[in-house]
mmCIF file of C-alpha atoms in Angstrom:
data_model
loop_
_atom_site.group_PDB
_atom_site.id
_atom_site.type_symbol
_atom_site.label_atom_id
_atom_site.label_comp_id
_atom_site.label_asym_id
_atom_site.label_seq_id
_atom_site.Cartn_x
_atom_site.Cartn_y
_atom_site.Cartn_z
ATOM 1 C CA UNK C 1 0.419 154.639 241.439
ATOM 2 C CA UNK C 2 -1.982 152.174 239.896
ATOM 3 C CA UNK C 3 -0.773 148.259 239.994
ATOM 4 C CA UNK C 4 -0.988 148.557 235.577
ATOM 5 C CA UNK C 5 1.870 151.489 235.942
ATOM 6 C CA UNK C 6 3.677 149.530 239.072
ATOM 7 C CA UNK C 7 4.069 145.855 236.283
ATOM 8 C CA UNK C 8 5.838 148.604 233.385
ATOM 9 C CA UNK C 9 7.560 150.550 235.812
ATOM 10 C CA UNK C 10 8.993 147.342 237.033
ATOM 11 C CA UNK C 11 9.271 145.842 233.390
ATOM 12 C CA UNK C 12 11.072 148.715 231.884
ATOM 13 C CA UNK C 13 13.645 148.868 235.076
ATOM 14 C CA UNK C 14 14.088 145.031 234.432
ATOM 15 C CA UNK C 15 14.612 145.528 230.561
ATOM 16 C CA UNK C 16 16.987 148.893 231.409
ATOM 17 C CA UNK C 17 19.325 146.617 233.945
ATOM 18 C CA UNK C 18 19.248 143.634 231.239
ATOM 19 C CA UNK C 19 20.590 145.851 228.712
ATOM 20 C CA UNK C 20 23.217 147.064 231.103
ATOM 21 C CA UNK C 21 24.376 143.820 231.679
ATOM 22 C CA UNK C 22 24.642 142.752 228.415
ATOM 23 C CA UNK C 23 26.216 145.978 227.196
ATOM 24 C CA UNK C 24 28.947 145.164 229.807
ATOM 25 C CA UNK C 25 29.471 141.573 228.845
ATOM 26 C CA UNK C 26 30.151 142.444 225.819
ATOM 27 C CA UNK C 27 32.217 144.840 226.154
ATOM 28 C CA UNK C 28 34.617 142.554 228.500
ATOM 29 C CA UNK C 29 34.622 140.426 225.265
ATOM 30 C CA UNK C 30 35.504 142.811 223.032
ATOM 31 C CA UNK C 31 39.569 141.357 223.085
ATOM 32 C CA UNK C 32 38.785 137.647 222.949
ATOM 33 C CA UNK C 33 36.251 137.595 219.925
ATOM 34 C CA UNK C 34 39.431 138.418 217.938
ATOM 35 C CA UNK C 35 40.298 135.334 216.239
ATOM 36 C CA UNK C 36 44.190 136.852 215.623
ATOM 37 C CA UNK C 37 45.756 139.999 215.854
ATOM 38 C CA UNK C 38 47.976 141.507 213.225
ATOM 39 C CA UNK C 39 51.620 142.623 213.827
ATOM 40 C CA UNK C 40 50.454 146.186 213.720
ATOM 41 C CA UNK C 41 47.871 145.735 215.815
ATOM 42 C CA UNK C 42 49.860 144.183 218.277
ATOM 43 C CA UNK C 43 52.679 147.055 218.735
ATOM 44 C CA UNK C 44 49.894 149.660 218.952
ATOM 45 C CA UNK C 45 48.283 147.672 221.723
ATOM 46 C CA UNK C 46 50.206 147.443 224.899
ATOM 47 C CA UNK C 47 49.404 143.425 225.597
ATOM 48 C CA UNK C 48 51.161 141.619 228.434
ATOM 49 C CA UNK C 49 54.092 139.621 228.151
ATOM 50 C CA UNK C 50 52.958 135.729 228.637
ATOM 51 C CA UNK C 51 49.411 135.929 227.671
ATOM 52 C CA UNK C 52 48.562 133.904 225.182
ATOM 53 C CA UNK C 53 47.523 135.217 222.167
ATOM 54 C CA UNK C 54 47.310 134.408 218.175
ATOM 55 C CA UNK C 55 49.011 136.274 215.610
ATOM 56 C CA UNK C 56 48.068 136.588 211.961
ATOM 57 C CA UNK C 57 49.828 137.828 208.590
ATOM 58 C CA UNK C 58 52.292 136.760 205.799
ATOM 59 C CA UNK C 59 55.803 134.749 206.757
ATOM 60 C CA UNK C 60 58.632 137.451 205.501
ATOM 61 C CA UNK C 61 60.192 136.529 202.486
ATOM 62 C CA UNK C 62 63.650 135.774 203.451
ATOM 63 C CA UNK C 63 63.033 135.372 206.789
ATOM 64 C CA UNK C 64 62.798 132.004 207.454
ATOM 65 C CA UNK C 65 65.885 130.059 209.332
ATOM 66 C CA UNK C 66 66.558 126.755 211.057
ATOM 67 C CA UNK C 67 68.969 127.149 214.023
ATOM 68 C CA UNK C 68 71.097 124.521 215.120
ATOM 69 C CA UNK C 69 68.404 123.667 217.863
ATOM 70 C CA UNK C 70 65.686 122.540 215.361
ATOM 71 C CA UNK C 71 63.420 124.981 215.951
ATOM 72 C CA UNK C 72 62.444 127.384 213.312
ATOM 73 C CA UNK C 73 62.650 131.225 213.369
ATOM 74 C CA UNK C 74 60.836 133.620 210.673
ATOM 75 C CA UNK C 75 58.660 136.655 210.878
ATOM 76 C CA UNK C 76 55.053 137.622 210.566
ATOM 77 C CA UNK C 77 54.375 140.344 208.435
ATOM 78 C CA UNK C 78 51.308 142.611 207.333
ATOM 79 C CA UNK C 79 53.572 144.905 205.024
ATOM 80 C CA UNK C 80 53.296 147.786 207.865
ATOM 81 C CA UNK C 81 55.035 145.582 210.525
ATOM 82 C CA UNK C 82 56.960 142.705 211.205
ATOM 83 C CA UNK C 83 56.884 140.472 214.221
ATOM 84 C CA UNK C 84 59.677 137.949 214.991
ATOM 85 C CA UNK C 85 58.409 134.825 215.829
ATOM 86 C CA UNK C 86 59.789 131.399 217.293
ATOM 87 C CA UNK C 87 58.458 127.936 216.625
ATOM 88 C CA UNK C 88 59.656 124.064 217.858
ATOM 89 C CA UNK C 89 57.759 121.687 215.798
ATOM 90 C CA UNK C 90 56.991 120.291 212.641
ATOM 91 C CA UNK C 91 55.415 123.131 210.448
ATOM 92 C CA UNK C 92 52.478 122.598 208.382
ATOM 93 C CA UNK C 93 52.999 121.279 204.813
ATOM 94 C CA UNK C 94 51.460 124.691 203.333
ATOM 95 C CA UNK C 95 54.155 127.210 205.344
ATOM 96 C CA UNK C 96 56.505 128.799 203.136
ATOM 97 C CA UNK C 97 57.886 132.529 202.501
ATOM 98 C CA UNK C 98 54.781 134.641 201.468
ATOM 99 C CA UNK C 99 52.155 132.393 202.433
ATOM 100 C CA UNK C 100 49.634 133.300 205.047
ATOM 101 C CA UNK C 101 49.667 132.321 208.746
ATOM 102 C CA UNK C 102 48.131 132.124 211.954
ATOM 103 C CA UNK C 103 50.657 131.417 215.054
ATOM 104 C CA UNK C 104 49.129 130.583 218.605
ATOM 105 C CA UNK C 105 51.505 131.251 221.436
ATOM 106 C CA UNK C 106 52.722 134.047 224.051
ATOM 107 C CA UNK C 107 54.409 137.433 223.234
ATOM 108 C CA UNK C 108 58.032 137.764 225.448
ATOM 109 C CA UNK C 109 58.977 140.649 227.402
ATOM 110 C CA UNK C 110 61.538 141.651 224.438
ATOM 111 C CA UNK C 111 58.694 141.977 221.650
ATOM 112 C CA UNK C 112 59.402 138.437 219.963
ATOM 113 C CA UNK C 113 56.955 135.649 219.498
ATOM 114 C CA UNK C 114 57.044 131.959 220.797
ATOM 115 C CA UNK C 115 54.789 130.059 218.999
ATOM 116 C CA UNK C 116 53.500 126.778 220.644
ATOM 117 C CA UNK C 117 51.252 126.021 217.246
ATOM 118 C CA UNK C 118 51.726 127.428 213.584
ATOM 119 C CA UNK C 119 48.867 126.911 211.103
ATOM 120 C CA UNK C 120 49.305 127.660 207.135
ATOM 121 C CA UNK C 121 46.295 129.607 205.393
ATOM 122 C CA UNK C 122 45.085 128.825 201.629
ATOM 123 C CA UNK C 123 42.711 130.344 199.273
ATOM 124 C CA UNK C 124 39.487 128.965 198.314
ATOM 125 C CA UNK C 125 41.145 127.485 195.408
ATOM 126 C CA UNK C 126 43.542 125.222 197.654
ATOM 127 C CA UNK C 127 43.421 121.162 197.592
ATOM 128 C CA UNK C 128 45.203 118.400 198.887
ATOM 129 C CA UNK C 129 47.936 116.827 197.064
ATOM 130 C CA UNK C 130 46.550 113.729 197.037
ATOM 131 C CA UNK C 131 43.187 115.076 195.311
ATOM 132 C CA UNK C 132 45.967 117.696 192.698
ATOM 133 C CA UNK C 133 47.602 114.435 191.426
ATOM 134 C CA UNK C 134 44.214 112.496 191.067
ATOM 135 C CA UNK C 135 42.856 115.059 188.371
ATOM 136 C CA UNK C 136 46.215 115.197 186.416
#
């Protein structure tokens, strides 16, 4: 074998094991590029109790209760399924019953959610109060 055919033989083994490894990196990725997962998508997975995870749909109309300890429970809905979900903290000024949200926090052995952070969505339309009553 000449030296010329040695360099692309070499080259093309380099380039084949690159690709591998990328292919592979990727792939151990795949879970954690997901910004949040819907309620649906979490009962058809089968994710672990504790790990930490963010969840993503509409707050239930109806659903929404303080208990007596001052935490808040409601659940997360994307009109397939509904995921019960348990937050202590002050909620964001934008959370209400049909509005869209994003909970961080860990998934309990009995299929409900504790939520360690809660974070309202809003359209592109949104703005801030403050801005709302400027323009009026």
């Amino acid at each position: 074998m000449t030296r010329k055919r040695r360099r692309m033989l070499a080259l093309g083994l380099g380039l084949a094991a690159l690709g591998a490894a990328a292919a592979l990196a990727l792939s151990a990725l795949n879970d954690t590029l997901v910004f949040f997962y819907s309620p649906s998508e979490i009962e058809a997975k089968s994710l672990a109790p504790g790990q930490t995870i963010r969840v993503g749909g509409l707050v239930e109309e109806g659903s929404v209760a303080i208990t007596g300890d001052g935490s808040v429970r409601f659940r997360v809905t994307d009109l397939k399924t509904a995921l019960p979900v348990t937050y202590r903290g002050v909620l964001p000024n934008l959370f209400r019953e049909g509005q869209g949200v994003v909970a961080q926090g860990t998934l309990g052995p009995d299929g409900a959610f504790a939520a360690s952070e809660v974070l309202a969505k809003h359209d592109e339309t949104y703005m801030p109060p403050e801005v709302a009553e400027a323009l009026k």
